[in-house]
Amino acid sequence: MKLIIATAVAALTLASTAHAAPAQVDRILSPGPDGKPGMILKGVIVPAGHETFYLSGQLADPIDPAKKAVVDDFGDTKTQTVSVLTKIEALLKSKGYAMADVIKMQAFLAADPKLGKIDFAGFNAGFQTFFGSAANPNTVARSTFQVANLVAPMYLVELEVTAVKLPKK
């Protein structure tokens, strides 16, 4: 009798689990200096069953496609950040993802020759137009690295991202 009851309970548990809503991505908030959620996450936990899209490092496009020789043709750090994130947004969309699906970013910043150092504030300003905004309240786990140079001297920003979503059924 105990075996029959245990088997019935196990069957009901499995049946209810099979119809449960899929687990959501757990975005672990990091407090900002004002006590509100910060600009970047402490981390992210992705439950089993999610599809992952790893994007290689992306660089800015020139402001005017006819020009592409010097930093001025690509803009400052904020302009390049927006350009790269716009390119990433299009790549994500082409595969059925959105910026809200991005969970991890690695940012590589080179010094702006006009400033003689990286423009971290400019990078963050560009970042905030895509993350933690009204259009996309999500933000990401992020690492930012200062690098000596990128692939060519006109580039100030290179971004890699990882996005996850539940696959379509």
Coordinates of C-alpha atoms in Angstrom, one line a residue, residues 3-168:
L3 CA 4.5 1.6 -2.5
I4 CA 1.3 2.5 -4.3
I5 CA 0.8 5.8 -2.5
A6 CA 4.5 6.7 -3.0
T7 CA 4.2 5.9 -6.7
A8 CA 1.1 8.0 -7.0
V9 CA 2.7 11.0 -5.3
A10 CA 5.8 10.7 -7.5
A11 CA 3.6 10.6 -10.6
L12 CA 1.6 13.6 -9.5
T13 CA 4.9 15.5 -8.8
L14 CA 6.3 14.7 -12.2
A15 CA 3.0 15.7 -13.9
S16 CA 2.9 19.1 -12.1
T17 CA 6.6 19.7 -12.8
A18 CA 6.2 19.0 -16.5
H19 CA 3.6 21.8 -16.8
A20 CA 5.4 24.3 -14.6
A21 CA 6.5 27.6 -16.1
P22 CA 10.1 27.5 -17.3
A23 CA 12.6 29.0 -14.9
Q24 CA 13.6 32.6 -15.5
V25 CA 17.1 33.9 -15.9
D26 CA 18.2 35.1 -12.4
R27 CA 19.9 38.5 -12.7
I28 CA 21.7 39.2 -9.4
L29 CA 21.5 43.0 -8.8
S30 CA 24.4 45.0 -7.6
P31 CA 23.6 48.1 -5.5
G32 CA 24.7 51.4 -6.9
P33 CA 26.2 54.2 -4.8
D34 CA 22.7 55.6 -4.1
G35 CA 21.4 52.3 -2.9
K36 CA 19.3 51.7 -6.0
P37 CA 20.2 48.9 -8.4
G38 CA 23.5 49.6 -10.1
M39 CA 24.4 49.9 -13.7
I40 CA 25.8 46.3 -13.9
L41 CA 24.9 43.0 -12.3
K42 CA 26.9 41.0 -9.8
G43 CA 26.1 37.9 -11.9
V44 CA 23.6 35.9 -13.8
I45 CA 22.3 32.4 -13.3
V46 CA 20.9 30.8 -16.5
P47 CA 18.6 27.8 -15.8
A48 CA 18.9 24.7 -17.9
G49 CA 17.0 24.7 -21.2
H50 CA 18.0 28.1 -22.4
E51 CA 19.5 28.7 -25.8
T52 CA 22.8 30.7 -25.8
F53 CA 24.2 33.1 -28.4
Y54 CA 27.8 34.1 -28.1
L55 CA 28.7 37.2 -30.2
S56 CA 32.4 37.8 -31.1
G57 CA 33.9 41.2 -30.5
Q58 CA 32.2 43.9 -32.5
L59 CA 33.7 47.3 -33.6
A60 CA 32.1 50.6 -34.5
D61 CA 31.2 51.5 -38.1
P62 CA 32.4 54.8 -39.5
I63 CA 30.0 57.7 -39.1
D64 CA 30.3 58.3 -42.8
P65 CA 30.8 55.0 -44.6
A66 CA 32.9 56.8 -47.3
K67 CA 35.5 57.7 -44.6
K68 CA 37.3 55.2 -42.4
A69 CA 40.8 56.2 -41.8
V70 CA 41.1 58.0 -38.4
V71 CA 39.4 58.2 -35.1
D72 CA 37.4 61.3 -36.1
D73 CA 35.7 59.2 -38.8
F74 CA 34.4 56.8 -36.1
G75 CA 33.6 59.3 -33.3
D76 CA 34.4 59.5 -29.6
T77 CA 34.0 56.6 -27.1
K78 CA 30.2 57.3 -26.6
T79 CA 29.6 57.5 -30.3
Q80 CA 31.5 54.2 -30.9
T81 CA 29.7 52.5 -28.0
V82 CA 26.3 53.4 -29.5
S83 CA 27.5 52.3 -33.0
V84 CA 28.7 48.9 -31.6
L85 CA 25.6 48.3 -29.6
T86 CA 23.4 49.2 -32.6
K87 CA 25.3 46.6 -34.6
I88 CA 24.9 44.0 -31.8
E89 CA 21.2 44.8 -31.6
A90 CA 20.8 44.0 -35.3
L91 CA 22.8 40.8 -35.0
L92 CA 20.7 39.7 -32.1
K93 CA 17.5 40.5 -33.9
S94 CA 18.6 38.6 -37.0
K95 CA 18.7 35.4 -34.8
G96 CA 15.5 36.1 -32.9
Y97 CA 17.1 37.7 -29.8
A98 CA 16.7 41.2 -28.2
M99 CA 18.9 43.4 -26.2
A100 CA 16.9 42.4 -23.1
D101 CA 18.3 38.8 -23.7
V102 CA 22.0 40.0 -23.2
I103 CA 23.3 38.7 -19.9
K104 CA 27.1 39.2 -20.2
M105 CA 29.3 41.8 -21.8
Q106 CA 33.1 42.2 -22.1
A107 CA 34.1 45.7 -23.0
F108 CA 37.6 46.6 -24.3
L109 CA 38.4 50.3 -24.3
A110 CA 41.4 52.0 -25.9
A111 CA 42.6 55.5 -25.0
D112 CA 41.0 58.3 -26.9
P113 CA 44.0 60.2 -28.4
K114 CA 42.2 63.5 -27.7
L115 CA 42.0 62.7 -24.0
G116 CA 45.1 60.6 -23.5
K117 CA 43.1 58.0 -21.6
I118 CA 40.0 55.9 -21.9
D119 CA 36.7 57.7 -21.7
F120 CA 34.9 55.5 -19.2
A121 CA 32.1 58.0 -18.6
G122 CA 31.5 58.2 -22.4
F123 CA 31.4 54.4 -22.6
N124 CA 28.8 54.2 -19.7
A125 CA 26.7 57.0 -21.3
G126 CA 26.5 54.9 -24.5
F127 CA 25.8 51.7 -22.5
Q128 CA 23.0 53.4 -20.7
T129 CA 21.1 54.1 -23.9
F130 CA 20.7 50.4 -24.4
F131 CA 20.6 48.9 -20.8
G132 CA 18.8 50.0 -17.7
S133 CA 16.6 52.2 -19.9
A134 CA 12.8 52.5 -20.4
A135 CA 13.1 50.5 -23.6
N136 CA 15.2 47.8 -21.9
P137 CA 15.2 47.8 -18.1
N138 CA 17.6 44.8 -18.0
T139 CA 21.3 45.2 -17.5
V140 CA 24.2 42.8 -17.7
A141 CA 27.1 41.2 -15.9
R142 CA 30.0 43.2 -17.3
S143 CA 33.8 43.4 -17.3
T144 CA 35.6 46.4 -18.7
F145 CA 39.2 46.3 -19.7
Q146 CA 41.6 49.1 -20.7
V147 CA 43.7 47.8 -23.6
A148 CA 46.8 49.4 -25.2
N149 CA 45.2 49.2 -28.7
L150 CA 42.5 47.5 -30.7
V151 CA 42.8 46.1 -34.2
A152 CA 43.4 49.6 -35.7
P153 CA 44.0 53.0 -34.2
M154 CA 40.6 54.4 -35.1
Y155 CA 38.8 52.0 -32.8
L156 CA 38.2 52.9 -29.2
V157 CA 35.6 50.3 -28.3
E158 CA 35.2 46.6 -28.9
L159 CA 32.3 44.7 -27.2
E160 CA 31.6 40.9 -26.8
V161 CA 28.2 39.8 -25.6
T162 CA 26.4 36.7 -24.6
A163 CA 22.6 36.5 -24.9
V164 CA 20.2 33.7 -23.7
K165 CA 16.6 33.0 -24.2
L166 CA 14.2 30.1 -24.1
P167 CA 14.1 28.3 -27.4
K168 CA 10.9 28.5 -29.5

